[in-house]
XYZ file of C-alpha atoms in Angstrom:
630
model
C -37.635 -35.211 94.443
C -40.195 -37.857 92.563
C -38.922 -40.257 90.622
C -39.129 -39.414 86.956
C -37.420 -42.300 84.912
C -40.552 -44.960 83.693
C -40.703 -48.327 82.040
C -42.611 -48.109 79.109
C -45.815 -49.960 78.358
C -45.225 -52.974 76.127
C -47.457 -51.672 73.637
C -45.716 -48.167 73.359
C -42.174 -49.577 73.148
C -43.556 -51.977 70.189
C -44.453 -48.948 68.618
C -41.119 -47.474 68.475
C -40.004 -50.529 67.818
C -41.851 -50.053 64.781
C -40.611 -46.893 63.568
C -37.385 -47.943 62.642
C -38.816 -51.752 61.678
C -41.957 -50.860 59.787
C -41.409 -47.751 57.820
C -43.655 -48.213 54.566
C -45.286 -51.466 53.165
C -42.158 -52.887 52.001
C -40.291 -52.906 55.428
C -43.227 -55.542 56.292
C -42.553 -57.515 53.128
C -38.491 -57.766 53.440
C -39.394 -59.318 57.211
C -41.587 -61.439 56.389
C -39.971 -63.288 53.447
C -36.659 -63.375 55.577
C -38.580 -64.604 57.785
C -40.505 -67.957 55.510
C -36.381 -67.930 53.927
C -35.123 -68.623 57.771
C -38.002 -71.209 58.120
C -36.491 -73.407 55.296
C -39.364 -72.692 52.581
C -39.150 -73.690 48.941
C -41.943 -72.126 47.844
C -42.909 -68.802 48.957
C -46.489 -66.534 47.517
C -46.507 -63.308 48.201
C -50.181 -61.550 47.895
C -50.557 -57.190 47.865
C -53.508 -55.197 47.969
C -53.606 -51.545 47.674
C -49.968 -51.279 47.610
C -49.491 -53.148 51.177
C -51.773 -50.604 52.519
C -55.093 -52.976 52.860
C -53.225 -56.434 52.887
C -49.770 -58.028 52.546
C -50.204 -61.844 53.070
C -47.073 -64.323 52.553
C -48.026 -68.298 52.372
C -44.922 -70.847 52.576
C -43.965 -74.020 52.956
C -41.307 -74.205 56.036
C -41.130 -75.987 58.749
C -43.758 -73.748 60.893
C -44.103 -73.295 64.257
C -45.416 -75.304 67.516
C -48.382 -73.403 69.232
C -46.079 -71.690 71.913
C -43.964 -70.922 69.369
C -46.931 -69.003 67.393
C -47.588 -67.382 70.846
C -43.863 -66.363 71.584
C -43.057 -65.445 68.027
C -44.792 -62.254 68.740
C -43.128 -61.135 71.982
C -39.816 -58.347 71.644
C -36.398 -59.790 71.774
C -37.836 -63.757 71.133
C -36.365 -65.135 68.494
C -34.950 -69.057 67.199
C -31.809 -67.343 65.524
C -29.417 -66.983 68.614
C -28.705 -67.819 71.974
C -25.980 -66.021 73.214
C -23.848 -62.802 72.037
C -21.166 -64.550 70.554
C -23.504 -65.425 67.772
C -23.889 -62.239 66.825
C -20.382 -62.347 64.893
C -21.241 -65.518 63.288
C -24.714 -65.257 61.674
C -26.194 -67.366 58.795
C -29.866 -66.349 59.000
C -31.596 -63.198 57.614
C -33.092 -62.281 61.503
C -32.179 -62.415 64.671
C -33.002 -59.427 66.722
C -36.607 -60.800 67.479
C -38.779 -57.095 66.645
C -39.697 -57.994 63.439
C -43.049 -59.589 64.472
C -44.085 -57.557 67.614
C -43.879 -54.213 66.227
C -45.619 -55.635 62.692
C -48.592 -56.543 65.379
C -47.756 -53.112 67.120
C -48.933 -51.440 64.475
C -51.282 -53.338 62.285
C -54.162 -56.615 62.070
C -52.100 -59.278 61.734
C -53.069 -63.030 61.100
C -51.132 -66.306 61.453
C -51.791 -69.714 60.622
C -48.983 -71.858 60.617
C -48.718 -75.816 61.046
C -44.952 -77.713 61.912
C -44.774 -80.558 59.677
C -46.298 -84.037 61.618
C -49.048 -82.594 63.686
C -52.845 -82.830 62.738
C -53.642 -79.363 63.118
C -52.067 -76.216 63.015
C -52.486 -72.950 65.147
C -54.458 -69.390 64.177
C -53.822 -66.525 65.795
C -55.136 -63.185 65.272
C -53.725 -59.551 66.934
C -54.795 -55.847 66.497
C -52.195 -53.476 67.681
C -50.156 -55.899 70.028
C -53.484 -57.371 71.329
C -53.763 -60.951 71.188
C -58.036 -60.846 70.730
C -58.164 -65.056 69.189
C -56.182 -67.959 69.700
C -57.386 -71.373 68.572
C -56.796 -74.477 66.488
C -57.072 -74.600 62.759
C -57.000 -76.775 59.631
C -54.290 -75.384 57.839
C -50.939 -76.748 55.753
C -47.600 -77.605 56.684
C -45.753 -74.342 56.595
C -46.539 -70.399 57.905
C -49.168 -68.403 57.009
C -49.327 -64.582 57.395
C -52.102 -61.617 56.730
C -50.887 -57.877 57.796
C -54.171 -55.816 57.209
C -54.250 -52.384 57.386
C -51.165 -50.820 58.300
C -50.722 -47.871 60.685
C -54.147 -48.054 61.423
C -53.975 -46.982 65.013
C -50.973 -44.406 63.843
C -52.718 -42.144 60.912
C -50.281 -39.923 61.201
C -47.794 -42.570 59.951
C -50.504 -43.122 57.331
C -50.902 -40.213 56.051
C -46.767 -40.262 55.414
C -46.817 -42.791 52.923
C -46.585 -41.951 49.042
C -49.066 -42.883 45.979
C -49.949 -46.399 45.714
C -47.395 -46.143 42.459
C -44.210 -45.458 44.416
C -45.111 -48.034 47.596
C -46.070 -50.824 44.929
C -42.175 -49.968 42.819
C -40.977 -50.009 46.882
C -42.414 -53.723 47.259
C -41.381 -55.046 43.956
C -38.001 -53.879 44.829
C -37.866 -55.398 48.002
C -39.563 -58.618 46.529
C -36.679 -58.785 43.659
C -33.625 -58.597 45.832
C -34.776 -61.563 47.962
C -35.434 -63.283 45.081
C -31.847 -62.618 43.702
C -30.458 -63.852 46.812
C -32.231 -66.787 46.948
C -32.820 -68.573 43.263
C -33.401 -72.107 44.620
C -36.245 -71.123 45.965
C -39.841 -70.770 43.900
C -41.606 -67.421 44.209
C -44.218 -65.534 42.969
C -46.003 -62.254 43.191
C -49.515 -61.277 43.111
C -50.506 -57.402 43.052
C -54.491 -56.494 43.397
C -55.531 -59.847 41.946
C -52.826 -59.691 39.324
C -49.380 -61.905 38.939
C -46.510 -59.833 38.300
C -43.709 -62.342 38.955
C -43.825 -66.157 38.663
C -40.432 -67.533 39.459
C -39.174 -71.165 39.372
C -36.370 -72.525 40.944
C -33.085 -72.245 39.317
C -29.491 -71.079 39.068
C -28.916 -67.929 38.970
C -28.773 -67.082 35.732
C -31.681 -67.933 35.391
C -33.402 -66.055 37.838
C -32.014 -63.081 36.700
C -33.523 -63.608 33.218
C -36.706 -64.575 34.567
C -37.035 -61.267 36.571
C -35.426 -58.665 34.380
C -36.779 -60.247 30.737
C -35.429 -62.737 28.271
C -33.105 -60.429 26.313
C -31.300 -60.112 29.425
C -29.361 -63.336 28.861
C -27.120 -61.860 26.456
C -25.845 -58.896 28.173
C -24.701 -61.003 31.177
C -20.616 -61.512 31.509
C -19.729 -64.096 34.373
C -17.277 -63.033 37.254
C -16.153 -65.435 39.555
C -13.188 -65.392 41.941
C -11.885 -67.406 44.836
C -9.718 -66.162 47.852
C -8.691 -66.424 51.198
C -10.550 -62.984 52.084
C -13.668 -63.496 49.698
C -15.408 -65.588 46.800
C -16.984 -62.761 44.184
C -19.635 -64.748 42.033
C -22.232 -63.005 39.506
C -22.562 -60.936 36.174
C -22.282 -57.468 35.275
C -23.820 -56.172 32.228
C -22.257 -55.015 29.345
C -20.996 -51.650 28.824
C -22.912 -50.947 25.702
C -25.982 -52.084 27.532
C -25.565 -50.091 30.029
C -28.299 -47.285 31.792
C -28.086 -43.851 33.617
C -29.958 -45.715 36.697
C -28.829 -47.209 39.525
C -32.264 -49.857 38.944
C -29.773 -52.993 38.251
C -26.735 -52.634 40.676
C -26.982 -55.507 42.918
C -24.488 -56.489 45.745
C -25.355 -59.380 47.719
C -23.023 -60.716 51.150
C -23.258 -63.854 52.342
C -27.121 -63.541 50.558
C -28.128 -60.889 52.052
C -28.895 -57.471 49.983
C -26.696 -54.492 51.310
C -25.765 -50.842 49.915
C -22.148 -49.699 49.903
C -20.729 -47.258 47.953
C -17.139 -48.127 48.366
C -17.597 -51.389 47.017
C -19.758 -50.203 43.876
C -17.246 -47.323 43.334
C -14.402 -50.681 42.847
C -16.800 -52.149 40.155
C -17.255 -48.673 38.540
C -13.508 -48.347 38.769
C -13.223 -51.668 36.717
C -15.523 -50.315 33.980
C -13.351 -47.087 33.779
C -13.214 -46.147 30.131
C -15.733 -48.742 28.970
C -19.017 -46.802 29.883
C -20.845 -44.008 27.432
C -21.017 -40.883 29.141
C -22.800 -40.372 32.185
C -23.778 -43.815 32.081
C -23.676 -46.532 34.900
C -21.952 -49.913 35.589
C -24.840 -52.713 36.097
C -23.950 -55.724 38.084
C -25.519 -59.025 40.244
C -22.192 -59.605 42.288
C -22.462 -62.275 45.250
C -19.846 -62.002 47.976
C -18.791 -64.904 50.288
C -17.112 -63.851 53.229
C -16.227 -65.228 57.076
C -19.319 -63.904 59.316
C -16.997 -63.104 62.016
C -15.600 -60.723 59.621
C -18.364 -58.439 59.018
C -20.749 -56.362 61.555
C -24.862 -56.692 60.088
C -26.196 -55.222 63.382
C -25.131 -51.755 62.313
C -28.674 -50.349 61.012
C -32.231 -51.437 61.581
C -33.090 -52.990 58.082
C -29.370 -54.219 57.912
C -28.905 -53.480 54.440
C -25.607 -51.884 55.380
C -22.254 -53.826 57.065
C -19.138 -53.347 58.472
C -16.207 -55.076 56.663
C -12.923 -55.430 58.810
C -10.837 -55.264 55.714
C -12.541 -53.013 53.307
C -9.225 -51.849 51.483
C -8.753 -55.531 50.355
C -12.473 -56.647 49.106
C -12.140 -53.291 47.127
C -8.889 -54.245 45.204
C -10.139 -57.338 44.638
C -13.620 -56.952 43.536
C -11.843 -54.343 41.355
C -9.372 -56.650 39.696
C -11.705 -59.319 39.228
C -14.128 -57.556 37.130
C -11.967 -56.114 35.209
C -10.579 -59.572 34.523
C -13.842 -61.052 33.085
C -14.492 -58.142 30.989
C -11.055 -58.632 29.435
C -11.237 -62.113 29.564
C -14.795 -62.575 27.551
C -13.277 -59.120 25.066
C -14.983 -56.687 26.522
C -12.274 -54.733 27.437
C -9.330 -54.481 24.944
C -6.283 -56.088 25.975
C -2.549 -55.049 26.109
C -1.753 -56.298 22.422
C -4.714 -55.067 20.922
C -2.458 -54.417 17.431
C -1.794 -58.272 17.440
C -1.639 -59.731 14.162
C -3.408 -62.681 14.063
C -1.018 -64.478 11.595
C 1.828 -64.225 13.535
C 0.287 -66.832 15.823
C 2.012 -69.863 16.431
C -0.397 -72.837 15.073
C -1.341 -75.747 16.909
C 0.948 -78.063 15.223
C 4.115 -76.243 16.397
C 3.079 -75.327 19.624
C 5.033 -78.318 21.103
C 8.195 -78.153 18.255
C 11.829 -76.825 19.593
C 12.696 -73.411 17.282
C 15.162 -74.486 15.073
C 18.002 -71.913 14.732
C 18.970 -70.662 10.728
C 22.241 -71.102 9.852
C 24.015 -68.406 8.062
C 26.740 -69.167 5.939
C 29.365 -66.758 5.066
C 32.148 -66.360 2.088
C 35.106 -65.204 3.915
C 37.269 -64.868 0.746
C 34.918 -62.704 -0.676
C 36.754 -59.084 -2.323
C 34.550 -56.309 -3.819
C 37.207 -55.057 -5.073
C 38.972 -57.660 -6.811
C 38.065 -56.528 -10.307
C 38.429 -53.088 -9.974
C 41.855 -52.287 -12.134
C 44.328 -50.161 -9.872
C 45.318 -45.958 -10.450
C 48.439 -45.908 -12.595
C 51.196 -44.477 -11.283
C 51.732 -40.745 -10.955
C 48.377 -40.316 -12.018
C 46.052 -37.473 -10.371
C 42.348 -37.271 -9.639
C 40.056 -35.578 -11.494
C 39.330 -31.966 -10.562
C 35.671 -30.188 -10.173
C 35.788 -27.039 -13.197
C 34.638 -23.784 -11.922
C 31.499 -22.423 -13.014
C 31.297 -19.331 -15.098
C 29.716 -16.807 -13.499
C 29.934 -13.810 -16.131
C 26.879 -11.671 -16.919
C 25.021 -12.417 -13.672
C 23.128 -9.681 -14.125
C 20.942 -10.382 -17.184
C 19.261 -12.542 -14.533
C 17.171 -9.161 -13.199
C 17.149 -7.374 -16.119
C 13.201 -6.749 -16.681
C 11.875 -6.082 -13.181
C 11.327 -2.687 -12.455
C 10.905 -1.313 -8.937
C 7.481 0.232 -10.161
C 4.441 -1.891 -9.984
C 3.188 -3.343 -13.388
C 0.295 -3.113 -14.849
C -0.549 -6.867 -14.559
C -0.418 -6.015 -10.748
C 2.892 -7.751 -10.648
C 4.079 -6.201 -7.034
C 6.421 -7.738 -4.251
C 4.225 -5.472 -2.093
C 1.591 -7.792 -2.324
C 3.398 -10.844 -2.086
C 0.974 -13.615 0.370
C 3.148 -15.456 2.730
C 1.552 -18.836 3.696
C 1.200 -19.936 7.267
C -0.607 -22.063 9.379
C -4.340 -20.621 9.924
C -4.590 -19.221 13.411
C -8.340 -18.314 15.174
C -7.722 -15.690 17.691
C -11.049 -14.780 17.787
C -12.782 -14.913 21.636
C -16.405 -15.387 20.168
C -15.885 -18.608 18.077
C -18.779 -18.967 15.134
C -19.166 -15.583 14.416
C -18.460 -14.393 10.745
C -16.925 -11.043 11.151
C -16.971 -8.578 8.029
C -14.320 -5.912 8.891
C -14.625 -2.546 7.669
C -11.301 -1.599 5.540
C -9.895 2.127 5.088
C -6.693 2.843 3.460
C -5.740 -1.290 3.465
C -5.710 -1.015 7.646
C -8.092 -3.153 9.648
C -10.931 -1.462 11.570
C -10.619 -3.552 14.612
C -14.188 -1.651 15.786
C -16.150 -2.300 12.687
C -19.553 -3.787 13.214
C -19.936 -7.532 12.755
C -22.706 -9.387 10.311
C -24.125 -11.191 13.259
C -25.341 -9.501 16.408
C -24.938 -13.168 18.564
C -21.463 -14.963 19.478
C -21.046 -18.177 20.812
C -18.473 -18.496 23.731
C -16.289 -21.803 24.110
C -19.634 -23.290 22.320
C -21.118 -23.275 26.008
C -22.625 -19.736 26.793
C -24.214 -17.214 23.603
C -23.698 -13.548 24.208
C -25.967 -11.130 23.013
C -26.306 -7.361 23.379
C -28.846 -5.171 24.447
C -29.681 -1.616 24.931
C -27.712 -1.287 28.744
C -25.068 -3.344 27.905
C -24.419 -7.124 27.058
C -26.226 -10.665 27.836
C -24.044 -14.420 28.679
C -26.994 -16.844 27.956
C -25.998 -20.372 29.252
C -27.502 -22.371 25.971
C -28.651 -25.956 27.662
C -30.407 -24.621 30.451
C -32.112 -21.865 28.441
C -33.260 -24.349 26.186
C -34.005 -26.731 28.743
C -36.681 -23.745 29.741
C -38.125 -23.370 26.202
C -38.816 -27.256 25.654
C -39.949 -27.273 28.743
C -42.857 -24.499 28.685
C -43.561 -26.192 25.012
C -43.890 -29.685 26.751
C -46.472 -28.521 29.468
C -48.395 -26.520 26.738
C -48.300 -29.327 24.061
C -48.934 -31.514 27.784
C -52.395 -29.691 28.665
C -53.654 -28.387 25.849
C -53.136 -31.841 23.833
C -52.492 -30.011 20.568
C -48.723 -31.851 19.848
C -47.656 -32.804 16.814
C -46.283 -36.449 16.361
C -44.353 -37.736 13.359
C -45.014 -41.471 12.064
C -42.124 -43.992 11.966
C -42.121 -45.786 8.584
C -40.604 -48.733 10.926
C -41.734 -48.744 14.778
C -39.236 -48.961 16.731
C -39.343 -51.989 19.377
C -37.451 -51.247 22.612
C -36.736 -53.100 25.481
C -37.790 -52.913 29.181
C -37.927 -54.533 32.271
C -41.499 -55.385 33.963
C -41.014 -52.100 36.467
C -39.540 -50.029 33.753
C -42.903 -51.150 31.646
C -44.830 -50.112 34.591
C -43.508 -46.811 34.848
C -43.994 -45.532 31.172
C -47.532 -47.247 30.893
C -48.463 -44.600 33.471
C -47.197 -42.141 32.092
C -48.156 -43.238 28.624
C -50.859 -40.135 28.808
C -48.399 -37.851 29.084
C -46.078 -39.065 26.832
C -48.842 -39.460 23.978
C -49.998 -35.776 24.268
C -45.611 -34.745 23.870
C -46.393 -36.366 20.720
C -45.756 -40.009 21.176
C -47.454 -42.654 19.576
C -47.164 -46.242 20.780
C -48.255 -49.710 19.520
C -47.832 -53.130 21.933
C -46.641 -52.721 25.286
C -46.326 -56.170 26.419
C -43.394 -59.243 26.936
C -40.805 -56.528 28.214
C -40.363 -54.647 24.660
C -42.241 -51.375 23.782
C -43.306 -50.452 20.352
C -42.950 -46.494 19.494
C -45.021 -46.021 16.130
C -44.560 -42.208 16.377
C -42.109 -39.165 18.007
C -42.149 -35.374 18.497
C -41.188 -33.525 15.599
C -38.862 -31.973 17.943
C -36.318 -35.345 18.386
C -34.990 -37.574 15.910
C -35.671 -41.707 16.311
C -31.816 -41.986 17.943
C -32.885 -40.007 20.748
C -36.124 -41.902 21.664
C -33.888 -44.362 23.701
C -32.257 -41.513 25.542
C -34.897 -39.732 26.038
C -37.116 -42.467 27.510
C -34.039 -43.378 29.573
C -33.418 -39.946 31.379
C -37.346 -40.385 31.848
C -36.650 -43.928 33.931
C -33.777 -42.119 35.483
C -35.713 -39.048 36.902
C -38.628 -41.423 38.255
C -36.193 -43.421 39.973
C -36.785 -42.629 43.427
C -40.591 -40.899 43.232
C -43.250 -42.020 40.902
C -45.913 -38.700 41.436
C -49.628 -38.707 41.467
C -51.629 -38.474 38.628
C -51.713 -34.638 37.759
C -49.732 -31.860 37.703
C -46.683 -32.865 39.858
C -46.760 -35.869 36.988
C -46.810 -33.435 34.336
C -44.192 -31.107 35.254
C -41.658 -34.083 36.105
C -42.731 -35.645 32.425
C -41.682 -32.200 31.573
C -38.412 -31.367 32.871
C -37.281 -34.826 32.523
C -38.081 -34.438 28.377
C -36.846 -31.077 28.256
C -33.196 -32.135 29.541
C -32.946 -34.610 27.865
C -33.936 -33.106 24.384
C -32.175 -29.777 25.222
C -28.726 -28.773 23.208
C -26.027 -29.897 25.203
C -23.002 -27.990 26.339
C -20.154 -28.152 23.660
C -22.116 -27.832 20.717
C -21.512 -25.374 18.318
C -24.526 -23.321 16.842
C -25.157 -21.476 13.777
C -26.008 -17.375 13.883
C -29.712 -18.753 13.109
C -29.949 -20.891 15.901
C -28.559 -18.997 18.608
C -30.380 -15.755 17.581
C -33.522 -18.249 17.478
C -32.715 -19.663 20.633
C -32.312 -16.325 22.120
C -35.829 -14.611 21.614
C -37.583 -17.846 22.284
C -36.298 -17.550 25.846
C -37.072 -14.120 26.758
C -40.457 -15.146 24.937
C -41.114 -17.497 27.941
C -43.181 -16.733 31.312
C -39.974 -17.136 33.253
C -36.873 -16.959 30.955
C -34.682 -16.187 34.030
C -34.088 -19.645 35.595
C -34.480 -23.059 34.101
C -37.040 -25.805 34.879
C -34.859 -26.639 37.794
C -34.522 -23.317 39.336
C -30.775 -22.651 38.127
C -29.922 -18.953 36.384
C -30.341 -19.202 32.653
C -28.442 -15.876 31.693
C -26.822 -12.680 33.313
C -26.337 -8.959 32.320
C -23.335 -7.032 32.164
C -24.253 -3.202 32.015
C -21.735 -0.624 30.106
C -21.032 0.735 33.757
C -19.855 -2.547 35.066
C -17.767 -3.093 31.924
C -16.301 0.563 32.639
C -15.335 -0.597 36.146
C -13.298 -3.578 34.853
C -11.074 -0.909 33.170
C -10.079 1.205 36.062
């Protein structure tokens, strides 16, 4: 039998190397910048074109590299970091598996220039697709270099993967903001197609936080620091009230490096229990300091996730720490929340001794020593006996017959607590009366009931409609929206005052692309610019409370996928505006409004489901009733 088992090429193993290294533009960026961190930099540029897809190119100033070092740095498994397997479980830089570079090159144009601090010149190398085709000697600065052109150009099926230039640009600036949180002593900045989007000094922390996520940011920051044997938690969270329904600003950070774990966030969210507006999330910068022999990094290729040995304790503590320093800076109300004030002792008496009231007491003290004594033989006084004669004059007058001032104990009104017993709350029923008995069948005045202010139910000719009331609205605003959306014919109601909101730079972003859309819903809009957003006109549809919501839900829903201009941006403008303006579960509704909200939705093109495919109503026909009954 021939042998079947091969070694792989160098150049094919670098390119699945690559698949789990390089998966978009912003897998390039997070190595590379880990990379110039590793290297010592304090100053680190990072240049985009295209979204990553033409050019990424990251300048620093580290300590650089020899010219066999340039050489080696792009051969698998070569790497400065480690030296044996027992540093593995004691790591302090952001690499160390040594794939970072070679599938980059696998897969790409790549160009280096980098110079070690004391030598004349410094060292250029270029590569396409693992192929070293220049090496040579160039003028250059102390510090690395590094151009990635053209990604996945010898892979277009990769290519062809990646999203919009909208969602891989959001992808890098993410990327480019948690390194920067991790690492505030060192400068940074951020140029995108010419433009800067972040320029970032060195600074505390604080500070950097403020400088990426805007200057009103500085006053929704509470501190939390601990110190233990198992950990040291350092950061902020954000306060409740400031709080969003996106997961944009949750930030953990171990031994600075950026990692996702849910058991840890549900701890914080724990610690916020009771503080947060509905469906609302915690926000937080937290920075845990642990031993590295006590976590595992090497668990997942972009090692944003780890292994923690003791997991049970970092969550009780992370837990009781934050909800420390939100009681401890009143966020949260404490125990003695009723505490008067006044009864506190003042700061001249703190240090006094309480000095114990003496009561004195008259022991030879009689109450009764003027009261004159009961002669002798004399009796007490006796309680005289009513007269009860002629009782009956008392009823003399009322006849059993009724009189003619209507006078009759049979229509004597007992009073009692009201009771509702009706199923269908909201509906006024006018009952039929015959002979002063109820008419339990009579017809009602309104032909629409409203069921634990949730569903509306309706009849019809077969039998009887349950019409779920937020998702069939949800359907109506949202066939309005992409009406008022394409045919640009919305109507938009001036603010006397604009209304100035505030966003971060990526949150700006995303709304001034969809500011299009947003204008034909009826929007109007004044200055975008220095993180705040000026709304100079709204829907006639909303009220100027729900502009913050409704923008928010917006944020929420483009979270994850920014689409392409068109329709696919459209419809998720659409939906996102529709739930978010739609009546809510739990809300009662007058007859008007659910008999109005009723035809409008069997007036739509598809009043069966809602925007996001769920079932908006269901029939009950008189034969299924009948069946319930047998």
């Amino acid at each position: 039998m021939a042998d079947i088992i091969k070694l792989l090429p160098d150049h094919v193993a670098n390119q699945i190397a690559a698949g789990e290294v390089v998966q978009r533009p912003a897998s390039v960026v997070k190595e590379l910048l880990e990379n110039a961190i590793d290297a010592g930099a304090t100053t680190i540029k990072l240049i985009v074109k295209n979204a990553g897809k033409t050019l990424i190119h990251i300048i620093d100033d580290g300590k650089g590299m020899s010219n066999t070092d340039a050489r080696m740095s792009f051969e698998r498994h070569a790497t400065s970091k480690i030296a044996t397997a027992e540093d593995l479980f004691k790591l302090n830089t952001k690499g160390f598996r040594g794939e970072a570079l070679a599938s980059i090159a696998a897969v790409a144009h790549v160009e280096l220039k980098t110079k070690p601090d004391g030598n004349d010149v410094g060292t250029l190398i270029e590569i396409e697709g693992s192929t070293i085709i220049n090496q040579e000697v160039c003028a250059t600065p102390k510090g690395t270099s590094i151009a990635v052109k053209n990604l996945f150009f010898n892979i277009p099926a990769r290519r062809n993967f990646l999203k919009s230039n909208n969602v891989e640009s959001r992808h890098i600036i993410d990327e480019f903001q948690r390194v920067a949180l991790a690492h505030p002593g060192i400068a940074m900045s951020m140029y995108h197609n010419e433009g800067e989007l972040f320029h970032l000094p060195s600074g505390n922390l604080k500070q950097r936080i403020v400088n990426i996520f805007g200057g009103k940011t500085n006053e929704k920051l509470v501190p939390v620091q601990e110190e233990t044997e198992i950990v040291t938690v350092d950061g902020f969270v954000i306060k409740p009230e400031f709080s969003k329904k996106t997961r944009g600003e949750q930030f953990f950070f171990v031994n600075d490096r950026f990692i996702k774990n849910a058991y840890l966030n549900h701890a914080v969210s724990a610690a916020f229990d009771g503080l947060l507006p509905d469906r609302a999330r915690a926000s937080y910068f937290l920075y845990l300091k642990v031993d590295p022999k006590t976590i595992d990094i090497n668990i997942h290729p972009t090692k944003t996730e780890i292994k923690f040995d003791d997991e049970h304790s970092l969550y009780a503590i992370l837990r009781s720490t934050v909800k420390h320093s939100l009681g401890q800076f009143n966020i949260a109300p404490v125990l003695d929340f009723d505490r008067d004030s006044n009864l506190d002792t003042p700061y001249d008496y703190k240090n006094k001794n309480a000095l114990t009231p003496k009561v004195e007491v008259d022991r030879t003290f009689n109450p009764f020593a003027n009261v004159a004594p009961p002669k002798k033989g004399a009796q007490l006084p006796k309680h005289e006996k009513q007269n009860t004669t002629g009782w009956e004059k008392m009823y003399e007058g009322l006849q059993s017959k009724p009189s003619a001032d209507g006078g009759d104990f049979s229509s004597v009104s007992f009073e009692s607590d009201a009771s509702n017993t009706d199923i269908f709350v909201g509906a006024e029923t006018s009952m039929r009366t015959e002979n002063g008995m109820n008419n339990a069948f009579a017809k009602a005045e309104s032909t629409t009931y409203q069921l634990h202010n949730k569903y509306i139910v309706t009849t019809i000719k077969s039998g009887m409609v349950i019409v779920d009331q937020h998702r069939a609205h949800q359907r109506v605003l949202y066939e309005e929206l992409l009406r008022n959306i394409t045919v640009k014919e919305s109507v938009s109601q001036q603010l006397l005052f604009p209304l100035v909101l505030e966003y971060s730079t990526s949150e700006l972003g995303l709304i001034l692309q969809l500011k299009e859309g947003l204008e034909n819903t009826g929007f109007a809009f004044g200055k975008m610019e220095d993180e705040t957003l000026e709304v100079t006109g709204i829907p006639t549809s909303i009220g100027e409370g729900q502009v913050p919501i409704v923008l928010e839900q917006l944020l929420s829903d483009l979270e994850n996928e920014v689409p392409d201009v068109g329709f696919s941006q459209t419809d998720t403008l659409a939906k996102s505006m529709a739930k978010s303006m739609a009546v809510k579960a739990g809300e009662s509704l007058d007859d008007l409004s659910r008999e109005h909200l009723v035809n409008r939705l069997f007036a739509c093109k598809e009043p069966s489901v809602s925007p996001s495919n769920r079932t908006t109503f269901i029939t009950l026909t008189g034969d299924e009733l009948e069946k319930k009954f047998k």
